[in-house]
């Protein structure tokens, strides 16, 4: 009897074959079913690589346009005469910049959000989940934001500026891209909101919480990171405008 049970058992690895790669697509069109499998089989390597590659491609592709925007901002800033404008557009510099951006986006915001989500879910809400499970949910959720970046890329090329909005900021005429309102609306763009909703489903799944509790963890953890980075942008803009 023991031999029969052993022979008939299906290992977790067999039951979720290809989960890492499938998740890159399933996070878009069937996140709930995907998270049910991810719960007991968290994955981090593939989404980290996907985020890195997506950010690398985006950052490298728009590097020249982004630099022109930065030069224009500096020329119109209050410190214009004191600023040394760097116009180096070498391929090496762009490659290094894209690689650094890819590494930072893949690790810094996702780790911070996962740590905050764990604090909320495990301690304040008395749930139980491993850090790898939480981080895995957040990483796959970030694929949605990466998708938004890649969709934004042809719009940037078409307009010749990085100040292209995929948020409610696009509906407000005359809103300056350097304003706090614009920066905040861009932080919570349509893809960020989509990511928050999807990650909320993931948190509810791995914790066994209601969807509402999952959404609370997602809104607080991801929202805090978005506000943090938006705050840095607003502060930087306040120094030069």
mmCIF file of N, CA, C and O in Angstrom, residues 73 163 169 172-183:
data_model
loop_
_atom_site.group_PDB
_atom_site.id
_atom_site.type_symbol
_atom_site.label_atom_id
_atom_site.label_comp_id
_atom_site.label_asym_id
_atom_site.label_seq_id
_atom_site.Cartn_x
_atom_site.Cartn_y
_atom_site.Cartn_z
ATOM 1 N N UNK A 73 14.868 71.039 -18.931
ATOM 2 C CA UNK A 73 14.492 71.423 -17.574
ATOM 3 C C UNK A 73 15.590 72.250 -16.914
ATOM 4 O O UNK A 73 15.321 73.254 -16.249
ATOM 5 N N UNK A 163 7.500 63.053 -21.227
ATOM 6 C CA UNK A 163 6.332 63.528 -20.484
ATOM 7 C C UNK A 163 5.048 63.113 -21.204
ATOM 8 O O UNK A 163 4.293 63.929 -21.728
ATOM 9 N N UNK A 169 -3.837 62.374 -15.406
ATOM 10 C CA UNK A 169 -3.172 63.639 -15.724
ATOM 11 C C UNK A 169 -3.402 64.030 -17.181
ATOM 12 O O UNK A 169 -3.424 65.208 -17.525
ATOM 13 N N UNK A 172 -6.333 66.399 -17.784
ATOM 14 C CA UNK A 172 -6.330 67.755 -17.217
ATOM 15 C C UNK A 172 -5.528 68.667 -18.144
ATOM 16 O O UNK A 172 -4.299 68.575 -18.228
ATOM 17 N N UNK A 173 -6.192 69.525 -18.884
ATOM 18 C CA UNK A 173 -5.477 70.395 -19.835
ATOM 19 C C UNK A 173 -4.559 71.392 -19.132
ATOM 20 O O UNK A 173 -4.896 71.937 -18.084
ATOM 21 N N UNK A 174 -3.382 71.571 -19.728
ATOM 22 C CA UNK A 174 -2.457 72.579 -19.219
ATOM 23 C C UNK A 174 -1.709 72.196 -17.964
ATOM 24 O O UNK A 174 -1.014 73.030 -17.384
ATOM 25 N N UNK A 175 -1.814 70.952 -17.541
ATOM 26 C CA UNK A 175 -1.115 70.524 -16.323
ATOM 27 C C UNK A 175 0.368 70.362 -16.601
ATOM 28 O O UNK A 175 0.770 69.606 -17.487
ATOM 29 N N UNK A 176 1.198 71.069 -15.851
ATOM 30 C CA UNK A 176 2.644 71.027 -16.056
ATOM 31 C C UNK A 176 3.225 69.690 -15.599
ATOM 32 O O UNK A 176 2.911 69.231 -14.493
ATOM 33 N N UNK A 177 4.083 69.064 -16.420
ATOM 34 C CA UNK A 177 4.687 67.775 -16.051
ATOM 35 C C UNK A 177 5.574 67.850 -14.811
ATOM 36 O O UNK A 177 5.885 66.822 -14.218
ATOM 37 N N UNK A 178 5.977 69.064 -14.446
ATOM 38 C CA UNK A 178 6.838 69.218 -13.272
ATOM 39 C C UNK A 178 6.046 69.491 -11.995
ATOM 40 O O UNK A 178 6.625 69.607 -10.919
ATOM 41 N N UNK A 179 4.733 69.593 -12.118
ATOM 42 C CA UNK A 179 3.907 69.915 -10.954
ATOM 43 C C UNK A 179 3.696 68.699 -10.071
ATOM 44 O O UNK A 179 3.753 67.547 -10.527
ATOM 45 N N UNK A 180 3.426 68.940 -8.797
ATOM 46 C CA UNK A 180 3.196 67.855 -7.842
ATOM 47 C C UNK A 180 1.969 67.040 -8.226
ATOM 48 O O UNK A 180 1.946 65.811 -8.084
ATOM 49 N N UNK A 181 0.935 67.712 -8.722
ATOM 50 C CA UNK A 181 -0.291 67.018 -9.127
ATOM 51 C C UNK A 181 -0.011 66.027 -10.240
ATOM 52 O O UNK A 181 -0.460 64.871 -10.200
ATOM 53 N N UNK A 182 0.733 66.464 -11.251
ATOM 54 C CA UNK A 182 1.081 65.593 -12.377
ATOM 55 C C UNK A 182 1.890 64.387 -11.896
ATOM 56 O O UNK A 182 1.607 63.242 -12.271
ATOM 57 N N UNK A 183 2.884 64.625 -11.083
ATOM 58 C CA UNK A 183 3.758 63.543 -10.601
ATOM 59 C C UNK A 183 2.965 62.523 -9.786
ATOM 60 O O UNK A 183 3.152 61.304 -9.937
#
